Each structure stands twice: as C-alpha cells, then as structure tokens.
Tab-separated table of C-alpha atoms in Angstrom:
chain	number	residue	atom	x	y	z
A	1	UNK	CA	-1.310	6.085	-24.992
A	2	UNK	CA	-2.899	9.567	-23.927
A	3	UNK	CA	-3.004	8.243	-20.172
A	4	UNK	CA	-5.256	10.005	-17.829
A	5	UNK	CA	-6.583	12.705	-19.260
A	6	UNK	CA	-9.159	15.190	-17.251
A	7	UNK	CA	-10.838	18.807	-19.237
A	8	UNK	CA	-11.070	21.556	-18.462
A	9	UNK	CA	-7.555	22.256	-16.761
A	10	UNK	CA	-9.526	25.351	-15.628
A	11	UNK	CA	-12.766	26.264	-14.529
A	12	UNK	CA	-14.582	29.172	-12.631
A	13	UNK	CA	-18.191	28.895	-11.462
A	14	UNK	CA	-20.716	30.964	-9.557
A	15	UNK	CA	-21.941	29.865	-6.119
A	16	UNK	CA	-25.227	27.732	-6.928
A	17	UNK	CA	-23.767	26.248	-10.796
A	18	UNK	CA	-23.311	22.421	-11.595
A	19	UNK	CA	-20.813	21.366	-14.036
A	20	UNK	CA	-19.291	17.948	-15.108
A	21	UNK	CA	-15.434	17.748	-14.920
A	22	UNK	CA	-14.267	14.716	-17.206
A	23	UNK	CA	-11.846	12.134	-17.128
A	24	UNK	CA	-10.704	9.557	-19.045
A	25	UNK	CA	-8.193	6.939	-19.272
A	26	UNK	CA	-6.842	4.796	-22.227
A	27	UNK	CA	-5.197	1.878	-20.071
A	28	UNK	CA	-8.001	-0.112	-19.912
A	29	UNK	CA	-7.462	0.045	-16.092
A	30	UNK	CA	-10.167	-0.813	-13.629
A	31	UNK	CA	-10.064	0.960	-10.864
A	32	UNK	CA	-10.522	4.872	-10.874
A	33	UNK	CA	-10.441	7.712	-8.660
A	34	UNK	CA	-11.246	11.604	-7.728
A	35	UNK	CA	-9.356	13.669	-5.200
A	36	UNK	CA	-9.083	17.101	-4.472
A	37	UNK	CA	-6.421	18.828	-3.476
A	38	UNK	CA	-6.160	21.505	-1.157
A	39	UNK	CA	-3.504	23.337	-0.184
A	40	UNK	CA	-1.440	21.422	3.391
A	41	UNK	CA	-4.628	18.586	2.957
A	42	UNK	CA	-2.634	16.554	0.746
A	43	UNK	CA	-5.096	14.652	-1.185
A	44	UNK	CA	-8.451	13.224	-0.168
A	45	UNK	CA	-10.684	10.768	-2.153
A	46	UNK	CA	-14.159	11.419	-3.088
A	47	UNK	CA	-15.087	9.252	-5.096
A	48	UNK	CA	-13.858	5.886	-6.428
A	49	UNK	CA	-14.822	2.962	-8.782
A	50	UNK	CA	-13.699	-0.310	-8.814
A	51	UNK	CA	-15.168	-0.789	-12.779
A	52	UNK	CA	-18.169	0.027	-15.284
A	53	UNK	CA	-21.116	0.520	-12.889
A	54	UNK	CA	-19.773	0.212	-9.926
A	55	UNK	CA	-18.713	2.977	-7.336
A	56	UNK	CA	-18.177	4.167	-3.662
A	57	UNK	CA	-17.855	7.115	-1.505
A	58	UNK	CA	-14.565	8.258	-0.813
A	59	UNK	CA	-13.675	10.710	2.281
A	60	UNK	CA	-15.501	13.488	0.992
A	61	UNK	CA	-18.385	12.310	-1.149
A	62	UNK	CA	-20.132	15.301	-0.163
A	63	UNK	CA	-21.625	17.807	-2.535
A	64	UNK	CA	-20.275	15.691	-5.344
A	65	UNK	CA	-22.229	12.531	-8.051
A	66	UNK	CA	-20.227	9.915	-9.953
A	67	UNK	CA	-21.270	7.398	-12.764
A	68	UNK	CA	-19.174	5.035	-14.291
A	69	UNK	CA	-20.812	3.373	-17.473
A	70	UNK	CA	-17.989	2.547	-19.380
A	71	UNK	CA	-14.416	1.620	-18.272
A	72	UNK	CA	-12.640	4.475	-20.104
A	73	UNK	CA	-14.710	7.626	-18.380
A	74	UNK	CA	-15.566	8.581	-14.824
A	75	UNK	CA	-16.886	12.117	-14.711
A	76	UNK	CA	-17.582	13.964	-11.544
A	77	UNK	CA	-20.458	15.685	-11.398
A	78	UNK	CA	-20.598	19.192	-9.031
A	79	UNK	CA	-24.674	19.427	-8.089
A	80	UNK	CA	-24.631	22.730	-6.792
A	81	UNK	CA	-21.150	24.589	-6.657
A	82	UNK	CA	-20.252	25.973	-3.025
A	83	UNK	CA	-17.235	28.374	-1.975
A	84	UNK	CA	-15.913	25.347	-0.473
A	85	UNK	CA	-15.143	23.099	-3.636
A	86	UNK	CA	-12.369	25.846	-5.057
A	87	UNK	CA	-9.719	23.127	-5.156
A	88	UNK	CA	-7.671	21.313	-7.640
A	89	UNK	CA	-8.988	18.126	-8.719
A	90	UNK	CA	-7.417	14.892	-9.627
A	91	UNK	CA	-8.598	11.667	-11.288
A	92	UNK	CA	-6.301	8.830	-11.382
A	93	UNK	CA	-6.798	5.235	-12.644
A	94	UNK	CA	-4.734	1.607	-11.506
A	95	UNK	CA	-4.963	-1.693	-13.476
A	96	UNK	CA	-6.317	-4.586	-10.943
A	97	UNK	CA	-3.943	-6.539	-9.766
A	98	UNK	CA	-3.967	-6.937	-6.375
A	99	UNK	CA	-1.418	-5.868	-4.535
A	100	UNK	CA	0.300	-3.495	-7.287
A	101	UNK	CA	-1.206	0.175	-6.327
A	102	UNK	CA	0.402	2.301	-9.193
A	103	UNK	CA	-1.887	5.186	-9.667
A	104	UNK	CA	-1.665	7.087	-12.444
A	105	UNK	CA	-2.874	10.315	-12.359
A	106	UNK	CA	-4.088	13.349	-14.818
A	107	UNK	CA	-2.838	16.689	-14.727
A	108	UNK	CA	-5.674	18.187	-12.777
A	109	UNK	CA	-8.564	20.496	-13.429
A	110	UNK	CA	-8.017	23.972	-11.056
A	111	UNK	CA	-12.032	24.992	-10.060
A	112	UNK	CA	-12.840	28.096	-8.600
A	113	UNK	CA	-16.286	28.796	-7.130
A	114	UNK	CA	-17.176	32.562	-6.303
B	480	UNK	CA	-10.407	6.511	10.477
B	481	UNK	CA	-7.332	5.771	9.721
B	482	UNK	CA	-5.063	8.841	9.667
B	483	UNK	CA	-1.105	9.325	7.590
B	484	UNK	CA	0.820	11.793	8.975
B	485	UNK	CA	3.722	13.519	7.437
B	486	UNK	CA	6.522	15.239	9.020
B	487	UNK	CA	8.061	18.000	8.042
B	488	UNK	CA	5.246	20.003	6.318
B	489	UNK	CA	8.051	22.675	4.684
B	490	UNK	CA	11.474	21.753	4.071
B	491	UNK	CA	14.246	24.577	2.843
B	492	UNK	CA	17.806	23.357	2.157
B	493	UNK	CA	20.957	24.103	0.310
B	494	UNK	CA	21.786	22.019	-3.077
B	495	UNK	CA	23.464	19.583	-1.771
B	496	UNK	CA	21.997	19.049	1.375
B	497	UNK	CA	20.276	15.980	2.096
B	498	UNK	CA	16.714	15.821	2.994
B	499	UNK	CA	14.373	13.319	4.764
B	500	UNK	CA	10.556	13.256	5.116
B	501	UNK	CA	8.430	10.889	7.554
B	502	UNK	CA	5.402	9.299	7.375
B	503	UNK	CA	3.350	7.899	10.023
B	504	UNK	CA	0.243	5.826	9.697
B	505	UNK	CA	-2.458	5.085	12.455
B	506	UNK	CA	-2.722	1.854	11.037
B	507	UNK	CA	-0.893	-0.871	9.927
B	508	UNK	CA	-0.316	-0.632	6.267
B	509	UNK	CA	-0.530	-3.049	3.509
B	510	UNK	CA	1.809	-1.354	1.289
B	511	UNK	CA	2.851	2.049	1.314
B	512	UNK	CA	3.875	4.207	-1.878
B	513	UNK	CA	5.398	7.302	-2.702
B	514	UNK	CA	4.516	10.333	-5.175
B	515	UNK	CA	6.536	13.050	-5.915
B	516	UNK	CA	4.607	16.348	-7.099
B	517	UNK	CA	6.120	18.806	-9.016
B	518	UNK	CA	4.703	22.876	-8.869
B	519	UNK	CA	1.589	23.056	-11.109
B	520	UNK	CA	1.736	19.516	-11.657
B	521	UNK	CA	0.436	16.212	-11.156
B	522	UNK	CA	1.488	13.589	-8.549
B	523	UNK	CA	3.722	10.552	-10.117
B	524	UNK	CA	4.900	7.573	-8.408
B	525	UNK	CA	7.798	6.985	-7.396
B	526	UNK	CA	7.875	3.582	-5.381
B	527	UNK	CA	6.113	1.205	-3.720
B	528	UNK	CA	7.277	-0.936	-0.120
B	529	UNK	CA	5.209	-3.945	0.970
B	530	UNK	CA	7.545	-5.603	3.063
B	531	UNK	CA	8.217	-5.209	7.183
B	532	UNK	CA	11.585	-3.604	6.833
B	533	UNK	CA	11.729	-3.127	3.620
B	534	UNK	CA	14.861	-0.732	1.994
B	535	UNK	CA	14.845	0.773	-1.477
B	536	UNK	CA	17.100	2.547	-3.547
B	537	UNK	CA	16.476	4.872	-6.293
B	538	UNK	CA	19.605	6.457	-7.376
B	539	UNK	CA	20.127	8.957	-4.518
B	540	UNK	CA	16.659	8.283	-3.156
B	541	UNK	CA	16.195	5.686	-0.405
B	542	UNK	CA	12.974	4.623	0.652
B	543	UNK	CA	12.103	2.799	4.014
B	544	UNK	CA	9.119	0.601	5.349
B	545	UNK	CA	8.876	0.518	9.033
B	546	UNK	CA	9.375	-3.373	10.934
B	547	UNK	CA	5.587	-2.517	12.357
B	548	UNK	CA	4.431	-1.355	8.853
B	549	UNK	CA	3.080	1.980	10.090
B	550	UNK	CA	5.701	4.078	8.930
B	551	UNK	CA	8.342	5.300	6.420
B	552	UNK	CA	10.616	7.399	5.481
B	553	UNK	CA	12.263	8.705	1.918
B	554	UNK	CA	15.950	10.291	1.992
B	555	UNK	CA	17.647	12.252	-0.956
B	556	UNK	CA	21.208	12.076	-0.645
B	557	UNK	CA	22.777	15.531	-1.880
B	558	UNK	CA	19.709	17.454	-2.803
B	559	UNK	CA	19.548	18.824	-6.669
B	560	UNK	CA	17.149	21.913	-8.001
B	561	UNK	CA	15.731	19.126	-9.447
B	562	UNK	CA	13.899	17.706	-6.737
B	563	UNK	CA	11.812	20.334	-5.957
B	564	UNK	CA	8.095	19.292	-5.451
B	565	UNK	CA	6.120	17.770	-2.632
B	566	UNK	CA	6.181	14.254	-2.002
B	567	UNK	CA	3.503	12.525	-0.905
B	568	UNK	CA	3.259	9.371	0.823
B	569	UNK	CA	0.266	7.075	0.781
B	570	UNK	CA	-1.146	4.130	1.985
B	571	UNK	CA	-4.806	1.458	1.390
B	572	UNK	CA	-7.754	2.666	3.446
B	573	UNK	CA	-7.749	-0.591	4.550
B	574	UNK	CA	-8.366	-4.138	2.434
B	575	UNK	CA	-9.596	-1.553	-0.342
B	576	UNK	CA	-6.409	-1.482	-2.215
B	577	UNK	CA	-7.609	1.069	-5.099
B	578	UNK	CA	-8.434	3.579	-2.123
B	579	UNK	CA	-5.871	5.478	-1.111
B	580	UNK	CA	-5.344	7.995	2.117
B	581	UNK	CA	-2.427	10.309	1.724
B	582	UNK	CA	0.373	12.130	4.299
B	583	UNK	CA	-0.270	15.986	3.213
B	584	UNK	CA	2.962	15.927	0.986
B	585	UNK	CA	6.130	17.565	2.702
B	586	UNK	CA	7.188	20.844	0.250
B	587	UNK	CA	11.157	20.551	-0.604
B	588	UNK	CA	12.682	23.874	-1.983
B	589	UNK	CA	16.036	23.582	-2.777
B	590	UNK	CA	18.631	26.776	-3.084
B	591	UNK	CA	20.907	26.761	-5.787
C-alpha cells in the first residue's frame, strides 16, 4: 500500500495561473480531505468528501474547486492563483466507520504563488 | 464556529525535561485526537480519546480527555531529541466526523 499520495511535492505559480494538485489514496477509504497549512494556523479544511461524487466546503473553500469521481482521487483544483494560497497543502483520507477518525495523511505539496 | 485552542504555541526544553501541551475546545467534543508533525513532514496520528475522563498511555506519552469533553492535554515524560515536531490536536466540526478543526500545533524543540 502506497497510502496517500499527493504530486507535485513542489510547485511555484504566477499570480493569475490555475493548476490541479493531485491526490490519491489506495485504502479504499471513503472519506477525504484538503487542508492547508500555514505557518501558527495549524491546519484548516477546504475541502472534503464523504465518497465518489459527493463533496462539501470546508473552512476555506474559497478560491479553490474539488471533484471526486472515483474513490481513489480527489484533486484540488486552484482557479486563479493569488499571493494568498502560498501554503503547504495536505490531503488526507479515513475509512468510514463511525466513530474511528484516523486520518491518514500525504506528505504535502509546498505551493508558492508570486 | 467552533474554535480549538492550543497552549503553548513554542515550547524549548532540555532532553529530559518533560513537556505538556493544552488544548481547549469551544465546544464539546465527540472525540478528540492527536497528531504529531515532524519538520518537513506530514502530520501522523498518534491517539484518539472519546471518553469523559479518559487517560492514555503511550510509552512516555500520556494523553488526557477533559470530564466536560472540551479539553485535553498530552505529557512526555523525560523529553528525547526524538520528539521534536509539532503536535497537533484535533477535534469533529460537529456530527461531521470526517471534518476535522485543529489546535495550531504547539512546536517542541528539544536541546540535547
């Protein structure tokens, strides 16, 4: 098992690009999620699905698109990169089973927007 | 919204030292859990409390759950170079139990 796994670990965009960071998990878990991270923010969700088809805004949805048409991918789309979105971003994934939260997460994609 | 707070933000200490980090939620929490984040890494979990009260143990790690469920703590008993990182403590935005909100990680540096 691969895990989560998110490309690129490192991007660098102009003000005004979109791009498509990927993830992808091999657990066959349902649920899946995007943070960023910024630095003494701790983590914040923007976007989340709960399986294929389905998903909902997060804390900071925006500036940011999701899709989730099969289990195994959730890409997060950028629509038009701002200053704002340098951060480190973080997908993570948990199997559905009520009360057991264990996220698993990948090892980040580190976006900077000039 | 519901808000997790996490106290200290920066924590420098001697190996062999202990340490302690709090959380504090808004809200009354489900469950809570706790990540540990290494430099340049990824967050991994570590545990996760569901009960009022609740007390675990993780070798020299002890984890607490509040009697009101709106806070916890994590202690490391004689601090290693090892347990450098932040660590992160999280709770459900609500019944949503996929969604998480997280404390802003406390930063443990430990001097050899």
């Amino acid at each position: 098992n691969a895990g989560v796994t998110q490309t690129p670990k490192f991007q660098v965009l102009k003000t005004g690009q979109s791009m498509t960071l990927q993830c992808a998990q091999d657990m066959n878990h349902e649920y899946m999620s995007w943070y960023r991270q910024d630095p003494g923010m701790g983590l914040r969700l923007i976007h989340y699905s709960v399986g294929a088809g389905i998903t909902d805004q997060g804390e900071v949805p925006n500036g940011y698109n999701v899709s989730r048409s099969t289990t195994e991918d959730f890409p997060l789309r950028l629509l038009s990169a701002a200053p704002s979105q340098t951060s480190v971003y973080f997908c993570a994934s948990r199997a559905g089973t009520g009360l057991t939260d264990t996220q698993y997460f990948g090892p980040g994609t580190r976006l900077t927007v000039l | 919204g519901q808000q997790v707070m996490q106290i200290p933000q920066y924590q420098h200490v001697q190996e062999g030292e202990d340490f302690t980090t709090y959380c504090n939620s808004s809200t009354t929490l489900s469950n809570i859990q706790w990540y540990k984040q290494r430099p340049g890494g990824h967050p991994v979990f570590l545990i996760q409390l569901v009960k009022s009260g609740e007390v675990k143990k993780q070798k020299r790690l002890t984890f607490q759950f509040g009697e009101a469920k709106k806070n916890s703590s994590l202690h490391i008993t004689a601090t290693q170079t090892t347990d450098v990182g932040t660590y992160f403590c999280a709770g459900p935005r609500g019944t949503s139990y996929g969604k998480l909100t997280f404390g802003q990680g406390t930063i443990l540096t430990v001097h050899p």
